[in-house]
JSON list of N, CA, C and O in Angstrom, two decimals:
[
{"chain": "A", "resi": 525, "resn": "MET", "atom": "N", "xyz": [-9.12, -9.97, -2.54]},
{"chain": "A", "resi": 525, "resn": "MET", "atom": "CA", "xyz": [-9.69, -8.65, -2.74]},
{"chain": "A", "resi": 525, "resn": "MET", "atom": "C", "xyz": [-9.78, -7.88, -1.43]},
{"chain": "A", "resi": 525, "resn": "MET", "atom": "O", "xyz": [-9.47, -6.72, -1.36]},
{"chain": "A", "resi": 526, "resn": "ALA", "atom": "N", "xyz": [-10.21, -8.56, -0.36]},
{"chain": "A", "resi": 526, "resn": "ALA", "atom": "CA", "xyz": [-10.34, -7.88, 0.93]},
{"chain": "A", "resi": 526, "resn": "ALA", "atom": "C", "xyz": [-8.99, -7.44, 1.45]},
{"chain": "A", "resi": 526, "resn": "ALA", "atom": "O", "xyz": [-8.87, -6.38, 2.07]},
{"chain": "A", "resi": 527, "resn": "ILE", "atom": "N", "xyz": [-7.96, -8.25, 1.20]},
{"chain": "A", "resi": 527, "resn": "ILE", "atom": "CA", "xyz": [-6.63, -7.89, 1.68]},
{"chain": "A", "resi": 527, "resn": "ILE", "atom": "C", "xyz": [-6.11, -6.67, 0.93]},
{"chain": "A", "resi": 527, "resn": "ILE", "atom": "O", "xyz": [-5.58, -5.75, 1.54]},
{"chain": "A", "resi": 528, "resn": "SER", "atom": "N", "xyz": [-6.28, -6.63, -0.38]},
{"chain": "A", "resi": 528, "resn": "SER", "atom": "CA", "xyz": [-5.78, -5.48, -1.13]},
{"chain": "A", "resi": 528, "resn": "SER", "atom": "C", "xyz": [-6.53, -4.21, -0.76]},
{"chain": "A", "resi": 528, "resn": "SER", "atom": "O", "xyz": [-5.94, -3.14, -0.71]},
{"chain": "A", "resi": 529, "resn": "LEU", "atom": "N", "xyz": [-7.83, -4.33, -0.48]},
{"chain": "A", "resi": 529, "resn": "LEU", "atom": "CA", "xyz": [-8.58, -3.16, -0.05]},
{"chain": "A", "resi": 529, "resn": "LEU", "atom": "C", "xyz": [-8.09, -2.68, 1.31]},
{"chain": "A", "resi": 529, "resn": "LEU", "atom": "O", "xyz": [-7.94, -1.48, 1.53]},
{"chain": "A", "resi": 530, "resn": "SER", "atom": "N", "xyz": [-7.77, -3.61, 2.20]},
{"chain": "A", "resi": 530, "resn": "SER", "atom": "CA", "xyz": [-7.25, -3.24, 3.51]},
{"chain": "A", "resi": 530, "resn": "SER", "atom": "C", "xyz": [-5.90, -2.55, 3.39]},
{"chain": "A", "resi": 530, "resn": "SER", "atom": "O", "xyz": [-5.63, -1.58, 4.10]},
{"chain": "A", "resi": 531, "resn": "VAL", "atom": "N", "xyz": [-5.05, -3.04, 2.51]},
{"chain": "A", "resi": 531, "resn": "VAL", "atom": "CA", "xyz": [-3.73, -2.42, 2.31]},
{"chain": "A", "resi": 531, "resn": "VAL", "atom": "C", "xyz": [-3.89, -1.02, 1.74]},
{"chain": "A", "resi": 531, "resn": "VAL", "atom": "O", "xyz": [-3.22, -0.08, 2.18]},
{"chain": "A", "resi": 532, "resn": "VAL", "atom": "N", "xyz": [-4.79, -0.86, 0.80]},
{"chain": "A", "resi": 532, "resn": "VAL", "atom": "CA", "xyz": [-5.03, 0.46, 0.21]},
{"chain": "A", "resi": 532, "resn": "VAL", "atom": "C", "xyz": [-5.54, 1.43, 1.28]},
{"chain": "A", "resi": 532, "resn": "VAL", "atom": "O", "xyz": [-5.08, 2.56, 1.37]},
{"chain": "A", "resi": 533, "resn": "LEU", "atom": "N", "xyz": [-6.46, 0.95, 2.11]},
{"chain": "A", "resi": 533, "resn": "LEU", "atom": "CA", "xyz": [-6.99, 1.80, 3.17]},
{"chain": "A", "resi": 533, "resn": "LEU", "atom": "C", "xyz": [-5.90, 2.16, 4.17]},
{"chain": "A", "resi": 533, "resn": "LEU", "atom": "O", "xyz": [-5.78, 3.32, 4.57]},
{"chain": "A", "resi": 534, "resn": "LEU", "atom": "N", "xyz": [-5.08, 1.20, 4.56]},
{"chain": "A", "resi": 534, "resn": "LEU", "atom": "CA", "xyz": [-3.98, 1.46, 5.50]},
{"chain": "A", "resi": 534, "resn": "LEU", "atom": "C", "xyz": [-3.00, 2.47, 4.92]},
{"chain": "A", "resi": 534, "resn": "LEU", "atom": "O", "xyz": [-2.60, 3.43, 5.60]},
{"chain": "A", "resi": 535, "resn": "LEU", "atom": "N", "xyz": [-2.61, 2.28, 3.67]},
{"chain": "A", "resi": 535, "resn": "LEU", "atom": "CA", "xyz": [-1.66, 3.22, 3.05]},
{"chain": "A", "resi": 535, "resn": "LEU", "atom": "C", "xyz": [-2.27, 4.60, 2.88]},
{"chain": "A", "resi": 535, "resn": "LEU", "atom": "O", "xyz": [-1.57, 5.61, 3.02]},
{"chain": "A", "resi": 536, "resn": "ALA", "atom": "N", "xyz": [-3.56, 4.67, 2.61]},
{"chain": "A", "resi": 536, "resn": "ALA", "atom": "CA", "xyz": [-4.23, 5.97, 2.50]},
{"chain": "A", "resi": 536, "resn": "ALA", "atom": "C", "xyz": [-4.22, 6.68, 3.85]},
{"chain": "A", "resi": 536, "resn": "ALA", "atom": "O", "xyz": [-3.97, 7.90, 3.91]},
{"chain": "A", "resi": 537, "resn": "ILE", "atom": "N", "xyz": [-4.46, 5.94, 4.92]},
{"chain": "A", "resi": 537, "resn": "ILE", "atom": "CA", "xyz": [-4.45, 6.54, 6.26]},
{"chain": "A", "resi": 537, "resn": "ILE", "atom": "C", "xyz": [-3.05, 7.04, 6.59]},
{"chain": "A", "resi": 537, "resn": "ILE", "atom": "O", "xyz": [-2.88, 8.15, 7.11]},
{"chain": "A", "resi": 538, "resn": "VAL", "atom": "N", "xyz": [-2.03, 6.24, 6.28]},
{"chain": "A", "resi": 538, "resn": "VAL", "atom": "CA", "xyz": [-0.64, 6.67, 6.54]},
{"chain": "A", "resi": 538, "resn": "VAL", "atom": "C", "xyz": [-0.33, 7.93, 5.75]},
{"chain": "A", "resi": 538, "resn": "VAL", "atom": "O", "xyz": [0.28, 8.87, 6.28]},
{"chain": "A", "resi": 539, "resn": "LEU", "atom": "N", "xyz": [-0.75, 7.99, 4.50]},
{"chain": "A", "resi": 539, "resn": "LEU", "atom": "CA", "xyz": [-0.48, 9.16, 3.67]},
{"chain": "A", "resi": 539, "resn": "LEU", "atom": "C", "xyz": [-1.19, 10.40, 4.22]},
{"chain": "A", "resi": 539, "resn": "LEU", "atom": "O", "xyz": [-0.61, 11.48, 4.27]},
{"chain": "A", "resi": 540, "resn": "VAL", "atom": "N", "xyz": [-2.43, 10.24, 4.68]},
{"chain": "A", "resi": 540, "resn": "VAL", "atom": "CA", "xyz": [-3.16, 11.37, 5.25]},
{"chain": "A", "resi": 540, "resn": "VAL", "atom": "C", "xyz": [-2.49, 11.84, 6.54]},
{"chain": "A", "resi": 540, "resn": "VAL", "atom": "O", "xyz": [-2.34, 13.05, 6.77]},
{"chain": "A", "resi": 541, "resn": "VAL", "atom": "N", "xyz": [-2.06, 10.90, 7.39]},
{"chain": "A", "resi": 541, "resn": "VAL", "atom": "CA", "xyz": [-1.38, 11.28, 8.64]},
{"chain": "A", "resi": 541, "resn": "VAL", "atom": "C", "xyz": [-0.09, 12.03, 8.34]},
{"chain": "A", "resi": 541, "resn": "VAL", "atom": "O", "xyz": [0.21, 13.05, 8.96]},
{"chain": "A", "resi": 542, "resn": "LEU", "atom": "N", "xyz": [0.69, 11.53, 7.39]},
{"chain": "A", "resi": 542, "resn": "LEU", "atom": "CA", "xyz": [1.93, 12.22, 7.01]},
{"chain": "A", "resi": 542, "resn": "LEU", "atom": "C", "xyz": [1.64, 13.60, 6.45]},
{"chain": "A", "resi": 542, "resn": "LEU", "atom": "O", "xyz": [2.36, 14.56, 6.74]},
{"chain": "A", "resi": 543, "resn": "PHE", "atom": "N", "xyz": [0.60, 13.71, 5.67]},
{"chain": "A", "resi": 543, "resn": "PHE", "atom": "CA", "xyz": [0.24, 14.99, 5.07]},
{"chain": "A", "resi": 543, "resn": "PHE", "atom": "C", "xyz": [-0.20, 15.98, 6.15]},
{"chain": "A", "resi": 543, "resn": "PHE", "atom": "O", "xyz": [0.22, 17.14, 6.16]},
{"chain": "A", "resi": 544, "resn": "ARG", "atom": "N", "xyz": [-1.04, 15.53, 7.08]},
{"chain": "A", "resi": 544, "resn": "ARG", "atom": "CA", "xyz": [-1.55, 16.42, 8.12]},
{"chain": "A", "resi": 544, "resn": "ARG", "atom": "C", "xyz": [-0.50, 16.80, 9.15]},
{"chain": "A", "resi": 544, "resn": "ARG", "atom": "O", "xyz": [-0.55, 17.88, 9.74]},
{"chain": "A", "resi": 545, "resn": "SER", "atom": "N", "xyz": [0.46, 15.91, 9.39]},
{"chain": "A", "resi": 545, "resn": "SER", "atom": "CA", "xyz": [1.49, 16.21, 10.38]},
{"chain": "A", "resi": 545, "resn": "SER", "atom": "C", "xyz": [2.58, 17.13, 9.83]},
{"chain": "A", "resi": 545, "resn": "SER", "atom": "O", "xyz": [3.43, 17.58, 10.57]},
{"chain": "A", "resi": 546, "resn": "GLY", "atom": "N", "xyz": [2.56, 17.34, 8.54]},
{"chain": "A", "resi": 546, "resn": "GLY", "atom": "CA", "xyz": [3.56, 18.21, 7.94]},
{"chain": "A", "resi": 546, "resn": "GLY", "atom": "C", "xyz": [4.80, 17.47, 7.50]},
{"chain": "A", "resi": 546, "resn": "GLY", "atom": "O", "xyz": [5.75, 18.09, 7.02]},
{"chain": "A", "resi": 547, "resn": "SER", "atom": "N", "xyz": [4.82, 16.15, 7.68]},
{"chain": "A", "resi": 547, "resn": "SER", "atom": "CA", "xyz": [5.98, 15.36, 7.27]},
{"chain": "A", "resi": 547, "resn": "SER", "atom": "C", "xyz": [6.08, 15.27, 5.75]},
{"chain": "A", "resi": 547, "resn": "SER", "atom": "O", "xyz": [7.16, 15.07, 5.21]},
{"chain": "A", "resi": 548, "resn": "ILE", "atom": "N", "xyz": [4.94, 15.41, 5.10]},
{"chain": "A", "resi": 548, "resn": "ILE", "atom": "CA", "xyz": [4.92, 15.35, 3.64]},
{"chain": "A", "resi": 548, "resn": "ILE", "atom": "C", "xyz": [3.98, 16.47, 3.17]},
{"chain": "A", "resi": 548, "resn": "ILE", "atom": "O", "xyz": [2.93, 16.70, 3.74]},
{"chain": "A", "resi": 549, "resn": "LYS", "atom": "N", "xyz": [4.40, 17.16, 2.15]},
{"chain": "A", "resi": 549, "resn": "LYS", "atom": "CA", "xyz": [3.61, 18.27, 1.63]},
{"chain": "A", "resi": 549, "resn": "LYS", "atom": "C", "xyz": [2.72, 17.79, 0.48]},
{"chain": "A", "resi": 549, "resn": "LYS", "atom": "O", "xyz": [2.77, 16.63, 0.07]},
{"chain": "A", "resi": 550, "resn": "GLY", "atom": "N", "xyz": [1.92, 18.67, -0.05]},
{"chain": "A", "resi": 550, "resn": "GLY", "atom": "CA", "xyz": [0.96, 18.32, -1.10]},
{"chain": "A", "resi": 550, "resn": "GLY", "atom": "C", "xyz": [1.59, 17.76, -2.36]},
{"chain": "A", "resi": 550, "resn": "GLY", "atom": "O", "xyz": [1.10, 16.78, -2.93]},
{"chain": "A", "resi": 551, "resn": "GLY", "atom": "N", "xyz": [2.68, 18.36, -2.80]},
{"chain": "A", "resi": 551, "resn": "GLY", "atom": "CA", "xyz": [3.34, 17.90, -4.02]},
{"chain": "A", "resi": 551, "resn": "GLY", "atom": "C", "xyz": [3.86, 16.48, -3.92]},
{"chain": "A", "resi": 551, "resn": "GLY", "atom": "O", "xyz": [3.52, 15.63, -4.75]},
{"chain": "A", "resi": 552, "resn": "PRO", "atom": "N", "xyz": [4.68, 16.17, -2.89]},
{"chain": "A", "resi": 552, "resn": "PRO", "atom": "CA", "xyz": [5.14, 14.80, -2.73]},
{"chain": "A", "resi": 552, "resn": "PRO", "atom": "C", "xyz": [4.01, 13.79, -2.49]},
{"chain": "A", "resi": 552, "resn": "PRO", "atom": "O", "xyz": [4.09, 12.65, -2.92]},
{"chain": "A", "resi": 553, "resn": "ALA", "atom": "N", "xyz": [2.94, 14.22, -1.81]},
{"chain": "A", "resi": 553, "resn": "ALA", "atom": "CA", "xyz": [1.79, 13.33, -1.60]},
{"chain": "A", "resi": 553, "resn": "ALA", "atom": "C", "xyz": [1.15, 12.98, -2.93]},
{"chain": "A", "resi": 553, "resn": "ALA", "atom": "O", "xyz": [0.81, 11.82, -3.20]},
{"chain": "A", "resi": 554, "resn": "LEU", "atom": "N", "xyz": [1.01, 13.97, -3.80]},
{"chain": "A", "resi": 554, "resn": "LEU", "atom": "CA", "xyz": [0.44, 13.73, -5.12]},
{"chain": "A", "resi": 554, "resn": "LEU", "atom": "C", "xyz": [1.35, 12.81, -5.94]},
{"chain": "A", "resi": 554, "resn": "LEU", "atom": "O", "xyz": [0.86, 11.90, -6.62]},
{"chain": "A", "resi": 555, "resn": "VAL", "atom": "N", "xyz": [2.64, 13.01, -5.85]},
{"chain": "A", "resi": 555, "resn": "VAL", "atom": "CA", "xyz": [3.59, 12.15, -6.55]},
{"chain": "A", "resi": 555, "resn": "VAL", "atom": "C", "xyz": [3.47, 10.71, -6.04]},
{"chain": "A", "resi": 555, "resn": "VAL", "atom": "O", "xyz": [3.48, 9.76, -6.82]},
{"chain": "A", "resi": 556, "resn": "ALA", "atom": "N", "xyz": [3.34, 10.53, -4.72]},
{"chain": "A", "resi": 556, "resn": "ALA", "atom": "CA", "xyz": [3.20, 9.19, -4.15]},
{"chain": "A", "resi": 556, "resn": "ALA", "atom": "C", "xyz": [1.93, 8.52, -4.64]},
{"chain": "A", "resi": 556, "resn": "ALA", "atom": "O", "xyz": [1.93, 7.33, -4.98]},
{"chain": "A", "resi": 557, "resn": "ILE", "atom": "N", "xyz": [0.85, 9.25, -4.70]},
{"chain": "A", "resi": 557, "resn": "ILE", "atom": "CA", "xyz": [-0.42, 8.71, -5.18]},
{"chain": "A", "resi": 557, "resn": "ILE", "atom": "C", "xyz": [-0.32, 8.32, -6.65]},
{"chain": "A", "resi": 557, "resn": "ILE", "atom": "O", "xyz": [-0.73, 7.22, -7.06]},
{"chain": "A", "resi": 558, "resn": "LEU", "atom": "N", "xyz": [0.23, 9.20, -7.46]},
{"chain": "A", "resi": 558, "resn": "LEU", "atom": "CA", "xyz": [0.38, 8.91, -8.88]},
{"chain": "A", "resi": 558, "resn": "LEU", "atom": "C", "xyz": [1.33, 7.76, -9.12]},
{"chain": "A", "resi": 558, "resn": "LEU", "atom": "O", "xyz": [1.11, 6.92, -10.00]},
{"chain": "A", "resi": 559, "resn": "PHE", "atom": "N", "xyz": [2.42, 7.67, -8.32]},
{"chain": "A", "resi": 559, "resn": "PHE", "atom": "CA", "xyz": [3.34, 6.56, -8.46]},
{"chain": "A", "resi": 559, "resn": "PHE", "atom": "C", "xyz": [2.63, 5.24, -8.21]},
{"chain": "A", "resi": 559, "resn": "PHE", "atom": "O", "xyz": [2.78, 4.28, -8.97]},
{"chain": "A", "resi": 560, "resn": "GLY", "atom": "N", "xyz": [1.84, 5.17, -7.15]},
{"chain": "A", "resi": 560, "resn": "GLY", "atom": "CA", "xyz": [1.08, 3.96, -6.85]},
{"chain": "A", "resi": 560, "resn": "GLY", "atom": "C", "xyz": [0.09, 3.62, -7.95]},
{"chain": "A", "resi": 560, "resn": "GLY", "atom": "O", "xyz": [-0.08, 2.46, -8.33]},
{"chain": "A", "resi": 561, "resn": "PHE", "atom": "N", "xyz": [-0.57, 4.64, -8.47]},
{"chain": "A", "resi": 561, "resn": "PHE", "atom": "CA", "xyz": [-1.56, 4.43, -9.53]},
{"chain": "A", "resi": 561, "resn": "PHE", "atom": "C", "xyz": [-0.89, 3.86, -10.78]},
{"chain": "A", "resi": 561, "resn": "PHE", "atom": "O", "xyz": [-1.37, 2.89, -11.37]},
{"chain": "A", "resi": 562, "resn": "PHE", "atom": "N", "xyz": [0.21, 4.44, -11.20]},
{"chain": "A", "resi": 562, "resn": "PHE", "atom": "CA", "xyz": [0.87, 3.97, -12.41]},
{"chain": "A", "resi": 562, "resn": "PHE", "atom": "C", "xyz": [1.62, 2.66, -12.18]},
{"chain": "A", "resi": 562, "resn": "PHE", "atom": "O", "xyz": [1.74, 1.85, -13.10]},
{"chain": "A", "resi": 563, "resn": "LEU", "atom": "N", "xyz": [2.12, 2.43, -10.98]},
{"chain": "A", "resi": 563, "resn": "LEU", "atom": "CA", "xyz": [2.77, 1.17, -10.67]},
{"chain": "A", "resi": 563, "resn": "LEU", "atom": "C", "xyz": [1.79, 0.01, -10.78]},
{"chain": "A", "resi": 563, "resn": "LEU", "atom": "O", "xyz": [2.15, -1.09, -11.22]},
{"chain": "A", "resi": 564, "resn": "ALA", "atom": "N", "xyz": [0.54, 0.27, -10.42]},
{"chain": "A", "resi": 564, "resn": "ALA", "atom": "CA", "xyz": [-0.49, -0.78, -10.49]},
{"chain": "A", "resi": 564, "resn": "ALA", "atom": "C", "xyz": [-0.77, -1.21, -11.92]},
{"chain": "A", "resi": 564, "resn": "ALA", "atom": "O", "xyz": [-1.26, -2.32, -12.15]},
{"chain": "A", "resi": 565, "resn": "SER", "atom": "N", "xyz": [-0.46, -0.39, -12.90]},
{"chain": "A", "resi": 565, "resn": "SER", "atom": "CA", "xyz": [-0.73, -0.73, -14.29]},
{"chain": "A", "resi": 565, "resn": "SER", "atom": "C", "xyz": [0.49, -1.30, -15.01]},
{"chain": "A", "resi": 565, "resn": "SER", "atom": "O", "xyz": [0.43, -1.55, -16.21]},
{"chain": "A", "resi": 566, "resn": "THR", "atom": "N", "xyz": [1.58, -1.52, -14.29]},
{"chain": "A", "resi": 566, "resn": "THR", "atom": "CA", "xyz": [2.78, -2.06, -14.92]},
{"chain": "A", "resi": 566, "resn": "THR", "atom": "C", "xyz": [2.78, -3.58, -14.84]},
{"chain": "A", "resi": 566, "resn": "THR", "atom": "O", "xyz": [1.94, -4.19, -14.18]},
{"chain": "A", "resi": 567, "resn": "GLY", "atom": "N", "xyz": [3.77, -4.18, -15.45]},
{"chain": "A", "resi": 567, "resn": "GLY", "atom": "CA", "xyz": [3.93, -5.63, -15.40]},
{"chain": "A", "resi": 567, "resn": "GLY", "atom": "C", "xyz": [4.39, -6.13, -14.04]},
{"chain": "A", "resi": 567, "resn": "GLY", "atom": "O", "xyz": [4.31, -7.33, -13.77]},
{"chain": "A", "resi": 568, "resn": "MET", "atom": "N", "xyz": [4.86, -5.24, -13.19]},
{"chain": "A", "resi": 568, "resn": "MET", "atom": "CA", "xyz": [5.31, -5.62, -11.86]},
{"chain": "A", "resi": 568, "resn": "MET", "atom": "C", "xyz": [4.15, -5.83, -10.89]},
{"chain": "A", "resi": 568, "resn": "MET", "atom": "O", "xyz": [4.32, -6.43, -9.83]},
{"chain": "A", "resi": 569, "resn": "ALA", "atom": "N", "xyz": [2.97, -5.34, -11.22]},
{"chain": "A", "resi": 569, "resn": "ALA", "atom": "CA", "xyz": [1.83, -5.40, -10.31]},
{"chain": "A", "resi": 569, "resn": "ALA", "atom": "C", "xyz": [1.51, -6.82, -9.85]},
{"chain": "A", "resi": 569, "resn": "ALA", "atom": "O", "xyz": [1.30, -7.04, -8.65]},
{"chain": "A", "resi": 570, "resn": "PRO", "atom": "N", "xyz": [1.46, -7.83, -10.74]},
{"chain": "A", "resi": 570, "resn": "PRO", "atom": "CA", "xyz": [1.17, -9.19, -10.25]},
{"chain": "A", "resi": 570, "resn": "PRO", "atom": "C", "xyz": [2.24, -9.72, -9.30]},
{"chain": "A", "resi": 570, "resn": "PRO", "atom": "O", "xyz": [1.91, -10.40, -8.31]},
{"chain": "A", "resi": 571, "resn": "SER", "atom": "N", "xyz": [3.49, -9.41, -9.55]},
{"chain": "A", "resi": 571, "resn": "SER", "atom": "CA", "xyz": [4.57, -9.85, -8.66]},
{"chain": "A", "resi": 571, "resn": "SER", "atom": "C", "xyz": [4.44, -9.19, -7.29]},
{"chain": "A", "resi": 571, "resn": "SER", "atom": "O", "xyz": [4.63, -9.85, -6.25]},
{"chain": "A", "resi": 572, "resn": "ILE", "atom": "N", "xyz": [4.14, -7.92, -7.27]},
{"chain": "A", "resi": 572, "resn": "ILE", "atom": "CA", "xyz": [3.96, -7.21, -6.00]},
{"chain": "A", "resi": 572, "resn": "ILE", "atom": "C", "xyz": [2.77, -7.79, -5.25]},
{"chain": "A", "resi": 572, "resn": "ILE", "atom": "O", "xyz": [2.83, -8.00, -4.04]},
{"chain": "A", "resi": 573, "resn": "GLN", "atom": "N", "xyz": [1.69, -8.08, -5.97]},
{"chain": "A", "resi": 573, "resn": "GLN", "atom": "CA", "xyz": [0.50, -8.65, -5.34]},
{"chain": "A", "resi": 573, "resn": "GLN", "atom": "C", "xyz": [0.80, -10.03, -4.75]},
{"chain": "A", "resi": 573, "resn": "GLN", "atom": "O", "xyz": [0.38, -10.32, -3.63]},
{"chain": "A", "resi": 574, "resn": "ARG", "atom": "N", "xyz": [1.54, -10.86, -5.47]},
{"chain": "A", "resi": 574, "resn": "ARG", "atom": "CA", "xyz": [1.91, -12.18, -4.94]},
{"chain": "A", "resi": 574, "resn": "ARG", "atom": "C", "xyz": [2.78, -12.04, -3.70]},
{"chain": "A", "resi": 574, "resn": "ARG", "atom": "O", "xyz": [2.61, -12.78, -2.73]},
{"chain": "A", "resi": 575, "resn": "PHE", "atom": "N", "xyz": [3.72, -11.10, -3.72]},
{"chain": "A", "resi": 575, "resn": "PHE", "atom": "CA", "xyz": [4.59, -10.86, -2.57]},
{"chain": "A", "resi": 575, "resn": "PHE", "atom": "C", "xyz": [3.77, -10.44, -1.36]},
{"chain": "A", "resi": 575, "resn": "PHE", "atom": "O", "xyz": [3.96, -10.96, -0.25]},
{"chain": "A", "resi": 576, "resn": "LEU", "atom": "N", "xyz": [2.86, -9.49, -1.54]},
{"chain": "A", "resi": 576, "resn": "LEU", "atom": "CA", "xyz": [2.02, -9.03, -0.42]},
{"chain": "A", "resi": 576, "resn": "LEU", "atom": "C", "xyz": [1.11, -10.14, 0.08]},
{"chain": "A", "resi": 576, "resn": "LEU", "atom": "O", "xyz": [0.89, -10.27, 1.29]},
{"chain": "A", "resi": 577, "resn": "ASN", "atom": "N", "xyz": [0.60, -10.96, -0.84]},
{"chain": "A", "resi": 577, "resn": "ASN", "atom": "CA", "xyz": [-0.24, -12.09, -0.42]},
{"chain": "A", "resi": 577, "resn": "ASN", "atom": "C", "xyz": [0.55, -13.09, 0.41]},
{"chain": "A", "resi": 577, "resn": "ASN", "atom": "O", "xyz": [0.05, -13.62, 1.40]},
{"chain": "A", "resi": 578, "resn": "SER", "atom": "N", "xyz": [1.78, -13.35, 0.01]},
{"chain": "A", "resi": 578, "resn": "SER", "atom": "CA", "xyz": [2.60, -14.30, 0.77]},
{"chain": "A", "resi": 578, "resn": "SER", "atom": "C", "xyz": [2.92, -13.76, 2.16]},
{"chain": "A", "resi": 578, "resn": "SER", "atom": "O", "xyz": [2.95, -14.52, 3.14]},
{"chain": "A", "resi": 579, "resn": "ILE", "atom": "N", "xyz": [3.15, -12.46, 2.26]},
{"chain": "A", "resi": 579, "resn": "ILE", "atom": "CA", "xyz": [3.40, -11.85, 3.57]},
{"chain": "A", "resi": 579, "resn": "ILE", "atom": "C", "xyz": [2.17, -11.97, 4.46]},
{"chain": "A", "resi": 579, "resn": "ILE", "atom": "O", "xyz": [2.27, -12.35, 5.63]},
{"chain": "A", "resi": 580, "resn": "THR", "atom": "N", "xyz": [1.00, -11.67, 3.91]},
{"chain": "A", "resi": 580, "resn": "THR", "atom": "CA", "xyz": [-0.22, -11.75, 4.73]},
{"chain": "A", "resi": 580, "resn": "THR", "atom": "C", "xyz": [-0.53, -13.19, 5.12]},
{"chain": "A", "resi": 580, "resn": "THR", "atom": "O", "xyz": [-1.00, -13.43, 6.23]},
{"chain": "A", "resi": 581, "resn": "GLU", "atom": "N", "xyz": [-0.27, -14.15, 4.24]},
{"chain": "A", "resi": 581, "resn": "GLU", "atom": "CA", "xyz": [-0.48, -15.55, 4.59]},
{"chain": "A", "resi": 581, "resn": "GLU", "atom": "C", "xyz": [0.48, -15.98, 5.69]},
{"chain": "A", "resi": 581, "resn": "GLU", "atom": "O", "xyz": [0.10, -16.72, 6.61]},
{"chain": "A", "resi": 582, "resn": "THR", "atom": "N", "xyz": [1.72, -15.51, 5.62]},
{"chain": "A", "resi": 582, "resn": "THR", "atom": "CA", "xyz": [2.70, -15.84, 6.65]},
{"chain": "A", "resi": 582, "resn": "THR", "atom": "C", "xyz": [2.29, -15.25, 7.99]},
{"chain": "A", "resi": 582, "resn": "THR", "atom": "O", "xyz": [2.35, -15.93, 9.02]},
{"chain": "A", "resi": 583, "resn": "ILE", "atom": "N", "xyz": [1.85, -14.01, 8.00]},
{"chain": "A", "resi": 583, "resn": "ILE", "atom": "CA", "xyz": [1.43, -13.37, 9.23]},
{"chain": "A", "resi": 583, "resn": "ILE", "atom": "C", "xyz": [0.20, -14.05, 9.80]},
{"chain": "A", "resi": 583, "resn": "ILE", "atom": "O", "xyz": [0.10, -14.28, 11.00]},
{"chain": "A", "resi": 584, "resn": "SER", "atom": "N", "xyz": [-0.75, -14.42, 8.94]},
{"chain": "A", "resi": 584, "resn": "SER", "atom": "CA", "xyz": [-1.97, -15.05, 9.43]},
{"chain": "A", "resi": 584, "resn": "SER", "atom": "C", "xyz": [-1.72, -16.47, 9.94]},
{"chain": "A", "resi": 584, "resn": "SER", "atom": "O", "xyz": [-2.50, -17.00, 10.73]},
{"chain": "A", "resi": 585, "resn": "ALA", "atom": "N", "xyz": [-0.62, -17.09, 9.50]},
{"chain": "A", "resi": 585, "resn": "ALA", "atom": "CA", "xyz": [-0.31, -18.45, 9.95]},
{"chain": "A", "resi": 585, "resn": "ALA", "atom": "C", "xyz": [0.39, -18.49, 11.31]},
{"chain": "A", "resi": 585, "resn": "ALA", "atom": "O", "xyz": [0.50, -19.55, 11.92]},
{"chain": "A", "resi": 586, "resn": "ILE", "atom": "N", "xyz": [0.81, -17.34, 11.80]},
{"chain": "A", "resi": 586, "resn": "ILE", "atom": "CA", "xyz": [1.49, -17.27, 13.10]},
{"chain": "A", "resi": 586, "resn": "ILE", "atom": "C", "xyz": [0.47, -17.52, 14.20]},
{"chain": "A", "resi": 586, "resn": "ILE", "atom": "O", "xyz": [-0.58, -16.89, 14.25]},
{"chain": "A", "resi": 587, "resn": "LYS", "atom": "N", "xyz": [0.80, -18.45, 15.07]},
{"chain": "A", "resi": 587, "resn": "LYS", "atom": "CA", "xyz": [-0.08, -18.78, 16.20]},
{"chain": "A", "resi": 587, "resn": "LYS", "atom": "C", "xyz": [0.44, -18.10, 17.46]},
{"chain": "A", "resi": 587, "resn": "LYS", "atom": "O", "xyz": [1.61, -18.20, 17.78]},
{"chain": "A", "resi": 588, "resn": "PHE", "atom": "N", "xyz": [-0.44, -17.42, 18.15]},
{"chain": "A", "resi": 588, "resn": "PHE", "atom": "CA", "xyz": [-0.07, -16.75, 19.39]},
{"chain": "A", "resi": 588, "resn": "PHE", "atom": "C", "xyz": [-0.52, -17.55, 20.58]},
{"chain": "A", "resi": 588, "resn": "PHE", "atom": "O", "xyz": [-1.45, -18.18, 20.66]}
]
């Protein structure tokens, strides 16, 4: 749960930065938000979540 909240927060920050810098306008930003919202309710959501979890586990296992 904490990882998914962090990802949502990170993506929200990226979207706000793109919107404020002029790289993305209001319409495409709204489409991106709605795409994410509807993608979360599809059958692909568990697969995407497992993929993101495996990436975060791999990154956290790296020793510096």
